[in-house]
Short mmCIF file of C-alpha atoms in Angstrom, two decimals:
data_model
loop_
_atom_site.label_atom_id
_atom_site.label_comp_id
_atom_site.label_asym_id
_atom_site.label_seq_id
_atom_site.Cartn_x
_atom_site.Cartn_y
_atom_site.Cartn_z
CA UNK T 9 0.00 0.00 0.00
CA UNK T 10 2.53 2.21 1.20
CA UNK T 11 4.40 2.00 -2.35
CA UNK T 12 1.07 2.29 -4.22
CA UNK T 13 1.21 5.97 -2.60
CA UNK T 14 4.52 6.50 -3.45
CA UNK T 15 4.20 5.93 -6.96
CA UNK T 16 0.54 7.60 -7.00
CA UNK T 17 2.71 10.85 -5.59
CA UNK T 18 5.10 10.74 -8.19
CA UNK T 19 3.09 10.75 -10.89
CA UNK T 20 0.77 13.45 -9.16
CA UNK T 21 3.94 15.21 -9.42
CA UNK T 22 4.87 15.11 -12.93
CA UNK T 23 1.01 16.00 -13.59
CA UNK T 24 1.83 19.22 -11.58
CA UNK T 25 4.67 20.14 -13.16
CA UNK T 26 3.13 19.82 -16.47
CA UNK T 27 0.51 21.77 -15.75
CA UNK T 28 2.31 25.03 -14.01
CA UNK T 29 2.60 26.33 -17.24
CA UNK T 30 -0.75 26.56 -18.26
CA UNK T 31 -1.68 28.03 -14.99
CA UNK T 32 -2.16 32.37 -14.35
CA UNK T 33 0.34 33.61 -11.79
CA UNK T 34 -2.71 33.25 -8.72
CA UNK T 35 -3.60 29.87 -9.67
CA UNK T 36 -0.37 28.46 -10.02
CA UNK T 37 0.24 29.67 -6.09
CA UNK T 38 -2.56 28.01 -5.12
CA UNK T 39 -1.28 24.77 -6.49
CA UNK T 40 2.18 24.85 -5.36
CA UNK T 41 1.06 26.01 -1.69
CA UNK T 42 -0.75 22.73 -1.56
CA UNK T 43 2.24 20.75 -2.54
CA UNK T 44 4.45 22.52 -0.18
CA UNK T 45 1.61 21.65 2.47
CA UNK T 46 2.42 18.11 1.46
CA UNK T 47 6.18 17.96 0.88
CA UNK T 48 6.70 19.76 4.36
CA UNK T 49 4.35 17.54 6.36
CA UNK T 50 5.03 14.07 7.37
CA UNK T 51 2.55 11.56 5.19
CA UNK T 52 0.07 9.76 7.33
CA UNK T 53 -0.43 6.41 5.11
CA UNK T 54 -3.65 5.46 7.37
CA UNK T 55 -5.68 8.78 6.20
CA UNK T 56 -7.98 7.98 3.05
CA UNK T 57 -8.34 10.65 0.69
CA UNK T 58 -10.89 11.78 -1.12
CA UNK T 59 -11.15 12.20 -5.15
CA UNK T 60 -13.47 13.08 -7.20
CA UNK T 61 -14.10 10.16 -10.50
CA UNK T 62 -12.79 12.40 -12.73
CA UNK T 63 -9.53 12.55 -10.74
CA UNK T 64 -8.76 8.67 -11.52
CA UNK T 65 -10.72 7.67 -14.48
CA UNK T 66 -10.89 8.64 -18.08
CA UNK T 67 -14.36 8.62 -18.39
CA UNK T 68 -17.02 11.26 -17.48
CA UNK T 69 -20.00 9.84 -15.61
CA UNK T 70 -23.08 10.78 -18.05
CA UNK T 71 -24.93 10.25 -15.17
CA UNK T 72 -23.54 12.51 -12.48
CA UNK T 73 -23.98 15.73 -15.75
CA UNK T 74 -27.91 14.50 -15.96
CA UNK T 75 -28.34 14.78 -12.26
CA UNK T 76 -26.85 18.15 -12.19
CA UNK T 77 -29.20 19.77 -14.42
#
């Protein structure tokens, strides 16, 4: 588990790097503020976080867009 997190970091990582650049200047604070939030405070493996679908799947649920109407 604890290397499934790892890797899931990493990768989170790259993501954010890629993205910086497409960011505005207030935006792109935001987003590293949150990292630094992360890379400064010890990881507690037992906490379960919470994503959206969207944030691990390719696919939009058609279902969750007719609801929201």
């Amino acid at each position: 588990m604890k290397k499934e997190i790892e890797n899931l970091i990493k990768e989170n990582f790259k993501d954010t790097a890629l993205r910086i650049y497409e960011l505005d200047n207030e935006d792109r604070k935001s987003l590293l503020a949150e990292y630094r939030e992360w890379i400064m405070n010890d990881l507690d493996f037992e906490e379960v976080m919470m994503l959206p679908y969207e944030a691990y799947t390719d696919k939009l649920d058609s279902n969750f867009l007719e609801d929201s109407l």
